[in-house]
Short mmCIF file of C-alpha atoms in Angstrom, two decimals:
data_model
loop_
_atom_site.label_atom_id
_atom_site.label_comp_id
_atom_site.label_asym_id
_atom_site.label_seq_id
_atom_site.Cartn_x
_atom_site.Cartn_y
_atom_site.Cartn_z
CA MET A 1383 106.51 91.84 114.67
CA GLY A 1384 106.27 89.50 111.71
CA LEU A 1385 107.17 91.53 108.64
CA VAL A 1386 107.69 91.16 104.91
CA THR A 1387 111.20 92.54 104.45
CA GLU A 1388 112.71 93.72 101.18
CA MET A 1389 114.88 90.59 101.06
CA GLU A 1390 111.84 88.33 101.51
CA TYR A 1391 110.07 90.24 98.73
CA ARG A 1392 112.94 89.64 96.33
CA ASN A 1393 113.13 85.98 97.32
CA ARG A 1394 109.45 85.50 96.58
CA ARG A 1395 109.81 87.08 93.15
CA GLU A 1396 112.71 84.76 92.39
CA ARG A 1397 110.58 81.87 93.55
CA TRP A 1398 108.27 82.32 90.57
CA ARG A 1399 111.00 83.18 88.08
CA PHE A 1400 112.67 79.76 88.21
CA PRO A 1401 111.22 76.34 89.07
CA GLY A 1402 109.50 76.85 92.36
CA ARG A 1403 111.37 76.95 95.58
CA GLY A 1404 110.51 73.82 97.49
CA ASN A 1405 110.72 71.78 94.26
CA ALA A 1406 107.17 72.63 93.15
CA TRP A 1407 108.23 71.94 89.56
CA LEU A 1408 108.59 68.26 90.43
CA VAL A 1409 104.80 67.89 90.58
CA PRO A 1410 104.11 68.50 86.84
CA LEU A 1411 107.31 66.62 85.92
CA VAL A 1412 106.26 63.48 87.81
CA LEU A 1413 102.77 63.78 86.32
CA LEU A 1414 104.22 63.97 82.81
CA ILE A 1415 106.42 60.92 83.31
CA GLY A 1416 103.56 58.99 84.88
CA ILE A 1417 101.15 59.69 82.02
CA ALA A 1418 103.73 58.70 79.40
CA ALA A 1419 104.63 55.49 81.25
CA LEU A 1420 100.96 54.59 81.72
CA ASP A 1421 100.24 55.11 78.01
CA LEU A 1422 103.13 52.86 76.99
CA SER A 1423 102.21 50.15 79.49
CA THR A 1424 98.52 49.86 78.56
CA GLY A 1425 97.00 48.39 75.42
CA GLU A 1426 95.76 50.18 72.35
CA ASP A 1427 92.20 50.19 73.73
CA PHE A 1428 93.21 52.47 76.62
CA ARG A 1429 95.34 55.41 75.43
CA THR A 1430 96.21 58.01 78.09
CA ILE A 1431 98.67 60.28 76.29
CA SER A 1432 95.97 62.93 75.79
CA TRP A 1433 95.92 63.38 79.59
CA VAL A 1434 99.24 65.17 79.22
CA ILE A 1435 97.17 68.34 78.81
CA LEU A 1436 97.01 68.34 82.64
CA VAL A 1437 100.74 69.01 82.90
CA PRO A 1438 100.75 72.67 81.69
CA SER A 1439 97.67 73.32 83.81
CA ILE A 1440 99.34 72.04 86.98
CA SER A 1441 102.50 73.97 86.13
CA ALA A 1442 100.49 77.18 85.73
CA ALA A 1443 99.16 76.74 89.27
CA VAL A 1444 102.48 76.16 91.06
CA CYS A 1445 105.28 77.45 88.81
CA GLY A 1446 106.30 80.62 87.02
CA VAL A 1447 105.64 81.67 83.44
CA GLY A 1448 108.96 80.43 82.09
CA THR A 1449 108.54 77.05 83.74
CA THR A 1450 105.00 76.74 82.37
CA VAL A 1451 106.26 77.48 78.85
CA ALA A 1452 108.95 74.83 79.30
CA PHE A 1453 106.42 72.22 80.46
CA THR A 1454 104.09 73.09 77.58
CA LEU A 1455 106.85 72.44 75.04
CA LEU A 1456 107.99 69.32 76.90
CA SER A 1457 104.42 68.02 76.93
CA LEU A 1458 104.09 68.55 73.18
CA ALA A 1459 107.38 66.75 72.55
CA THR A 1460 106.40 63.89 74.85
CA TYR A 1461 103.04 63.60 73.14
CA LEU A 1462 104.67 63.29 69.69
CA ALA A 1463 107.32 60.82 70.92
CA VAL A 1464 104.89 58.51 72.74
CA ASP A 1465 102.11 58.73 70.17
CA ASN A 1466 104.45 57.83 67.29
CA VAL A 1467 105.47 54.63 69.07
CA TRP A 1468 102.04 53.18 68.29
CA PRO A 1469 100.93 51.95 64.87
CA HIS A 1470 99.19 54.55 62.74
CA GLU A 1471 95.68 53.20 63.34
CA TYR A 1472 96.05 53.54 67.13
CA ARG A 1473 97.55 57.02 67.29
CA ALA A 1474 95.67 59.90 68.94
CA GLY A 1475 96.79 62.07 66.04
CA LEU A 1476 96.65 65.74 65.17
CA PRO A 1477 93.34 66.74 66.88
CA ASP A 1478 94.63 65.90 70.37
CA PHE A 1479 97.96 67.54 69.58
CA LEU A 1480 96.19 70.78 68.66
CA LEU A 1481 94.08 70.51 71.82
CA LEU A 1482 97.24 70.12 73.88
CA ALA A 1483 98.85 73.14 72.19
CA PHE A 1484 95.77 75.27 72.80
CA GLY A 1485 95.60 74.15 76.44
CA GLY A 1486 99.30 74.98 76.86
CA ILE A 1487 98.77 78.51 75.55
CA LEU A 1488 95.90 79.03 78.00
CA ALA A 1489 98.06 77.66 80.82
CA VAL A 1490 100.86 80.14 80.03
CA ILE A 1491 98.37 83.03 80.02
CA ALA A 1492 96.87 81.85 83.32
CA SER A 1493 100.36 81.58 84.85
CA ALA A 1494 101.23 85.12 83.72
CA VAL A 1495 98.02 86.51 85.26
CA ARG A 1496 98.61 84.65 88.53
CA VAL A 1497 102.23 85.78 88.85
CA ARG A 1498 101.27 89.37 88.09
CA ARG A 1499 98.61 89.36 90.79
CA GLU A 1500 101.00 87.83 93.27
CA ARG A 1501 103.59 90.49 92.56
CA GLN A 1502 100.94 93.20 92.96
CA GLY A 1503 99.96 91.65 96.28
CA LEU A 1504 103.57 91.58 97.46
CA HIS A 1505 103.98 95.18 96.33
CA MET A 1506 100.93 96.24 98.35
CA ARG A 1507 102.31 94.44 101.40
CA ASP A 1508 105.60 96.25 100.86
CA ILE A 1509 103.74 99.58 100.77
CA ALA A 1510 101.91 98.64 103.97
CA GLU A 1511 105.23 97.78 105.59
CA THR A 1512 106.70 101.12 104.51
CA THR A 1513 103.66 102.88 105.98
CA ARG A 1514 104.05 100.95 109.21
CA ARG A 1515 107.71 101.90 109.45
CA THR A 1516 106.83 105.54 108.81
CA VAL A 1517 104.34 105.56 111.67
CA LEU A 1518 106.28 103.20 113.95
CA ARG A 1519 109.81 104.21 113.05
CA PRO A 1520 112.58 101.78 114.00
CA LEU A 1521 114.27 102.72 117.27
CA PRO A 1522 118.04 102.35 117.67
CA PRO A 1523 119.21 99.97 120.41
CA ASP A 1524 119.54 101.61 123.83
CA TRP A 1525 117.98 104.77 122.42
CA ALA A 1526 117.99 107.88 124.62
CA GLY A 1527 119.37 106.05 127.63
CA LEU A 1528 116.60 103.45 127.61
CA GLU A 1529 116.74 99.73 127.02
CA HIS A 1530 113.58 99.06 125.04
CA ALA A 1531 111.66 96.36 123.22
CA GLY A 1532 108.35 96.43 121.38
CA VAL A 1533 106.09 94.29 119.27
CA TYR A 1534 103.13 95.29 117.12
CA LEU A 1535 100.64 92.72 115.86
CA ALA A 1536 97.97 93.97 113.44
CA ALA A 1537 94.58 92.29 113.69
CA ASP A 1538 94.38 92.69 109.90
CA THR A 1539 97.32 90.51 108.88
CA ASP A 1540 97.07 91.69 105.27
CA ALA A 1541 97.14 95.39 106.06
CA ARG A 1542 99.86 95.01 108.74
CA VAL A 1543 99.15 98.52 109.97
CA GLY A 1544 96.60 100.06 112.31
CA GLY A 1545 96.05 102.76 114.91
CA ASP A 1546 98.48 101.66 117.63
CA PHE A 1547 101.61 103.79 117.99
CA TYR A 1548 104.63 104.31 120.21
CA ASP A 1549 107.89 106.25 120.15
CA ILE A 1550 110.84 107.46 122.23
CA GLN A 1551 112.06 111.02 121.88
CA PRO A 1552 115.28 112.24 123.53
CA GLY A 1553 115.77 115.93 124.11
CA PRO A 1554 117.43 118.60 126.22
CA HIS A 1555 114.77 118.18 128.93
CA GLY A 1556 115.03 114.41 129.28
CA THR A 1557 113.62 111.43 127.46
CA ARG A 1558 109.90 111.25 126.66
CA VAL A 1559 107.93 108.15 125.71
CA LEU A 1560 104.50 107.93 124.08
CA LEU A 1561 102.28 104.91 123.54
CA GLY A 1562 98.72 105.12 122.32
CA ASP A 1563 95.78 103.57 120.54
CA VAL A 1564 93.61 105.50 118.09
CA GLN A 1565 89.93 104.63 118.13
CA GLY A 1566 88.77 102.89 114.99
CA LYS A 1567 90.62 101.16 112.18
CA GLY A 1568 91.68 101.78 108.61
CA LEU A 1569 93.57 104.65 107.02
CA GLY A 1570 91.77 107.21 109.19
CA ALA A 1571 93.30 105.69 112.32
CA VAL A 1572 96.72 105.53 110.67
CA GLU A 1573 96.54 109.20 109.66
CA THR A 1574 95.59 110.20 113.19
CA ALA A 1575 98.42 108.14 114.70
CA ALA A 1576 100.90 109.74 112.30
CA ALA A 1577 99.65 113.25 113.18
CA LEU A 1578 99.98 112.63 116.93
CA LEU A 1579 103.44 111.09 116.56
CA GLY A 1580 104.66 114.04 114.50
CA THR A 1581 103.51 116.48 117.17
CA PHE A 1582 105.00 114.37 119.95
CA ARG A 1583 108.42 114.20 118.28
CA GLU A 1584 108.61 117.98 118.05
CA ALA A 1585 106.96 118.98 121.32
CA ALA A 1586 108.76 116.34 123.40
CA TYR A 1587 112.08 117.71 122.20
CA HIS A 1588 111.41 121.43 122.59
CA GLU A 1589 109.01 121.72 125.55
CA SER A 1590 110.47 121.66 129.05
CA ASP A 1591 107.18 120.74 130.76
CA LEU A 1592 105.45 117.41 130.12
CA VAL A 1593 102.02 119.03 130.61
CA THR A 1594 102.72 121.32 127.66
CA VAL A 1595 103.55 118.29 125.53
CA ALA A 1596 100.24 116.73 126.54
CA ASP A 1597 98.36 119.94 125.71
CA ARG A 1598 100.02 120.07 122.29
CA LEU A 1599 98.76 116.54 121.58
CA GLU A 1600 95.20 117.58 122.44
CA VAL A 1601 95.41 120.64 120.20
CA ARG A 1602 96.83 118.53 117.37
CA MET A 1603 93.89 116.14 117.57
CA CYS A 1604 91.44 119.04 117.34
CA ARG A 1605 93.27 120.48 114.33
CA HIS A 1606 93.44 117.09 112.64
CA ARG A 1607 89.71 116.55 113.02
CA GLY A 1608 89.05 120.00 111.62
CA HIS A 1609 91.22 119.23 108.61
CA THR A 1610 89.47 115.93 107.87
CA ALA A 1611 86.08 117.63 108.27
CA ALA A 1612 87.12 120.29 105.72
CA LEU A 1613 87.98 117.45 103.33
CA GLY A 1614 84.44 116.11 103.69
CA ARG A 1615 85.39 113.11 105.83
CA TYR A 1616 83.51 112.98 109.12
CA ASP A 1617 86.04 112.31 111.84
CA GLY A 1618 84.44 114.14 114.74
CA ASP A 1619 84.33 111.13 117.05
CA ARG A 1620 87.97 110.16 116.59
CA PHE A 1621 89.98 109.99 119.81
CA ALA A 1622 93.02 108.21 121.18
CA THR A 1623 93.95 106.75 124.54
CA ALA A 1624 97.62 107.16 125.38
CA LEU A 1625 100.39 107.12 127.96
CA LEU A 1626 102.85 110.01 128.01
CA LEU A 1627 105.97 109.45 130.11
CA ALA A 1628 109.05 111.48 130.96
CA PHE A 1629 112.34 110.28 132.39
CA PRO A 1630 113.82 113.39 134.03
CA LYS A 1631 117.55 113.98 133.91
CA ASP A 1632 117.61 115.17 137.52
CA ALA A 1633 115.98 112.06 139.02
CA ARG A 1634 117.05 108.60 137.89
CA ASP A 1635 114.65 106.95 140.36
CA ALA A 1636 111.51 108.68 139.06
CA VAL A 1637 109.21 108.82 136.06
CA GLU A 1638 106.50 111.35 135.20
CA VAL A 1639 103.22 109.95 133.90
CA ILE A 1640 100.22 111.49 132.15
CA ASN A 1641 97.48 109.00 131.37
CA PHE A 1642 94.96 109.81 128.62
CA GLY A 1643 92.33 107.22 129.60
CA HIS A 1644 94.71 104.31 128.91
CA GLU A 1645 95.62 101.18 130.81
CA PRO A 1646 98.20 102.24 133.43
CA PRO A 1647 101.81 101.19 132.86
CA LEU A 1648 103.13 98.33 134.95
CA ALA A 1649 106.39 98.65 136.87
CA VAL A 1650 107.90 95.17 136.67
CA GLY A 1651 110.91 94.24 138.74
CA PRO A 1652 112.44 91.62 141.02
CA ARG A 1653 110.15 92.77 143.84
CA GLY A 1654 106.96 92.25 141.89
CA VAL A 1655 104.54 94.06 139.60
CA ARG A 1656 102.67 97.26 140.40
CA PRO A 1657 100.50 99.60 138.29
CA LEU A 1658 101.71 103.20 138.17
CA PRO A 1659 99.09 105.91 138.61
CA GLY A 1660 99.38 109.00 136.46
CA GLY A 1661 97.99 112.45 135.89
CA GLU A 1662 94.56 111.34 134.75
CA ARG A 1663 93.08 112.94 131.65
CA LEU A 1664 90.31 112.15 129.25
CA PRO A 1665 91.40 110.48 125.99
CA ILE A 1666 93.08 112.75 123.44
CA GLY A 1667 90.29 114.48 121.55
CA PHE A 1668 87.96 114.89 124.55
CA GLY A 1669 89.81 117.80 126.15
CA ASP A 1670 87.14 120.27 125.06
CA LEU A 1671 84.65 118.48 127.32
CA THR A 1672 86.54 119.76 130.38
CA GLY A 1673 87.69 123.03 128.85
CA GLY A 1674 91.32 122.03 129.08
CA ALA A 1675 93.97 121.88 126.37
CA ALA A 1676 91.53 122.82 123.62
CA PRO A 1677 92.69 125.64 121.33
CA GLY A 1678 92.73 128.81 123.38
CA ALA A 1679 92.04 127.02 126.68
CA GLY A 1680 94.24 126.77 129.75
CA ARG A 1681 96.65 124.04 130.77
CA GLY A 1682 95.53 120.53 131.58
CA PRO A 1683 96.14 118.54 134.81
CA ALA A 1684 99.68 118.18 136.09
CA ALA A 1685 101.82 115.11 135.53
CA CYS A 1686 102.24 112.60 138.31
CA ARG A 1687 105.81 111.79 139.39
CA GLU A 1688 106.25 108.22 140.58
CA ARG A 1689 109.14 106.22 141.96
CA LEU A 1690 110.79 103.86 139.49
CA ASP A 1691 113.82 101.86 140.54
CA GLU A 1692 116.62 101.30 138.06
CA ASP A 1693 115.97 97.54 137.99
CA GLU A 1694 112.28 98.03 137.18
CA THR A 1695 110.88 97.88 133.64
CA LEU A 1696 107.86 99.88 132.54
CA LEU A 1697 105.48 97.64 130.60
CA MET A 1698 102.86 99.34 128.42
CA VAL A 1699 100.20 97.62 126.31
CA THR A 1700 97.18 98.57 124.22
CA ASP A 1701 93.71 97.11 124.67
CA GLY A 1702 94.51 94.39 122.17
CA VAL A 1703 96.27 92.76 125.13
CA THR A 1704 93.95 93.57 128.01
CA GLU A 1705 90.82 92.77 125.99
CA ALA A 1706 92.18 89.64 124.28
CA ARG A 1707 89.60 86.90 124.75
CA GLY A 1708 90.30 83.22 125.05
CA PRO A 1709 88.20 80.11 125.64
CA GLY A 1710 85.01 80.88 127.53
CA ASP A 1711 85.29 84.56 126.53
CA VAL A 1712 87.84 85.11 129.33
CA PHE A 1713 90.15 88.14 129.12
CA TYR A 1714 93.89 87.66 129.10
CA PRO A 1715 95.13 87.95 132.73
CA LEU A 1716 98.07 90.24 132.04
CA LEU A 1717 98.93 91.24 135.61
CA ASP A 1718 98.74 87.68 136.97
CA GLU A 1719 100.74 86.21 134.08
CA VAL A 1720 103.53 88.75 134.39
CA ALA A 1721 103.66 88.55 138.18
CA ARG A 1722 103.84 84.75 138.11
CA ALA A 1723 106.57 84.70 135.45
CA VAL A 1724 108.75 87.32 137.16
CA ALA A 1725 108.37 85.62 140.55
CA ALA A 1726 109.66 82.38 139.03
CA ASP A 1727 112.47 84.12 137.11
CA PRO A 1728 113.34 87.76 137.98
CA GLY A 1729 115.36 87.96 134.75
CA ARG A 1730 112.11 88.05 132.83
CA ALA A 1731 111.71 91.68 133.87
CA ALA A 1732 114.21 92.63 131.13
CA PRO A 1733 112.34 94.51 128.35
CA ARG A 1734 113.04 92.03 125.55
CA ARG A 1735 112.07 88.97 127.59
CA LEU A 1736 109.06 90.74 129.05
CA VAL A 1737 107.69 91.72 125.63
CA ARG A 1738 108.22 88.18 124.35
CA LEU A 1739 106.40 86.79 127.40
CA VAL A 1740 103.31 88.95 126.83
CA ARG A 1741 103.29 88.40 123.06
CA GLU A 1742 103.43 84.62 123.39
CA GLY A 1743 100.87 84.69 126.19
CA VAL A 1744 98.34 86.69 124.17
CA LEU A 1745 98.75 84.51 121.07
CA ARG A 1746 98.41 81.37 123.16
CA HIS A 1747 95.37 82.74 125.01
CA THR A 1748 93.57 83.72 121.80
CA GLY A 1749 94.72 80.78 119.70
CA GLY A 1750 96.40 83.27 117.34
CA ARG A 1751 93.08 84.97 116.47
CA LEU A 1752 93.52 88.61 117.44
CA GLY A 1753 90.39 90.71 117.66
CA ASP A 1754 92.22 94.05 117.73
CA ASP A 1755 95.61 95.56 116.98
CA THR A 1756 98.01 94.54 119.73
CA THR A 1757 101.04 96.48 120.92
CA VAL A 1758 103.43 95.59 123.73
CA PHE A 1759 106.18 98.06 124.61
CA ALA A 1760 108.68 97.96 127.49
CA VAL A 1761 111.41 100.40 128.55
CA ARG A 1762 113.99 100.45 131.33
CA ARG A 1763 116.70 102.95 132.20
CA LEU A 1764 120.18 101.85 131.25
CA PRO A 1765 122.68 101.74 134.09
CA GLU A 1766 124.45 105.05 134.61
CA PRO A 1767 127.87 104.87 132.96
CA GLN A 1768 130.66 104.54 135.51
CA SER A 1769 133.69 106.76 135.17
CA GLU A 1770 136.89 104.85 134.60
CA PRO A 1771 139.23 104.69 137.61
CA ARG A 1772 142.36 106.76 137.33
CA ARG A 1773 145.50 104.93 136.41
CA PRO A 1774 148.34 105.24 138.89
CA SER A 1775 150.93 107.80 137.95
CA THR A 1776 154.03 106.44 136.25
CA THR A 1777 156.02 109.69 136.15
CA GLY A 1778 158.26 108.68 139.02
CA ARG A 1779 159.85 105.51 140.29
CA PRO A 1780 159.87 104.34 143.84
CA SER A 1781 163.37 104.37 145.25
CA PRO A 1782 164.83 100.94 145.93
CA SER A 1783 164.68 99.91 149.54
#
């Protein structure tokens, strides 16, 4: 996921504090030298030294405040030096000097305003990144016995945050995984995603039954909508599609799946690609339509336990992938692309390589123009640790033959 890290933020601030990174300060310097040389090489009927007023203006556009001040002073000094070379009757004189000084002051002010706005913009991006990391918290490598990889691409590249979410939660009853997509965009979708993730992290740890975890998510959505309604924000139509998975401790060749109206996960391995069915439910937030999992209602449908070999990776995506449109308004062929790639190279079933394959495929298919937030997440069980073989006893010595 392309991100603005804290180090990049500091580097960008330093970029405008000293002559620009990438030698941007060379542009006004070359312009200053060129104007002075042109003025000295032309006759008295064609004086160009007054054009030096362009130098602070260019500096204000590409350099920092300190550099703009330096070029303003250098321009004034160059003006005096070059103008005094000419006889008195051909000098541009005091009026142009005052004009240059006034233009330099305006350039410094303009540079200060530009730098301030840029820093505010970087600060807002940093806040968006912090929000994204709060919702999509970083996952440690090989977390909870799973090899995992994920990428999140926001359709709004400035906001860098949306309604897609995923997480892994280990617990005493096994490892649970959640991936989902909140309907809508903006802060409302982010708030809903954060509410669902908070409930998942608690329920997935404490509840022994995956169905109970699913019911808790449905109740949380109802409570969240009631809270936003009490605040005067209509959120009654908000819902989320999601996949809720469990990797039981007692069965390493199985996974439990509850599907809240989402695209089914794909089991990807050396033997091919197959969609996994799941305990089908309506999207989170529609449970009251069937009388299940709403506050005070009974339990929802049971989870579906499916076979999952240890060399198979579970690939999960949001509709930003399945509904990505390319030339001719054609949807991205996820299943065909993955099946073709894994058939040519079974090693591509590894989570990291698989996520990279889908990410690059979607960006290539859409020409980099994403119409919706896009999340790709893949998990695979880590091999069961092997106990170390016992070392031979060295307490006694064999008798010599």
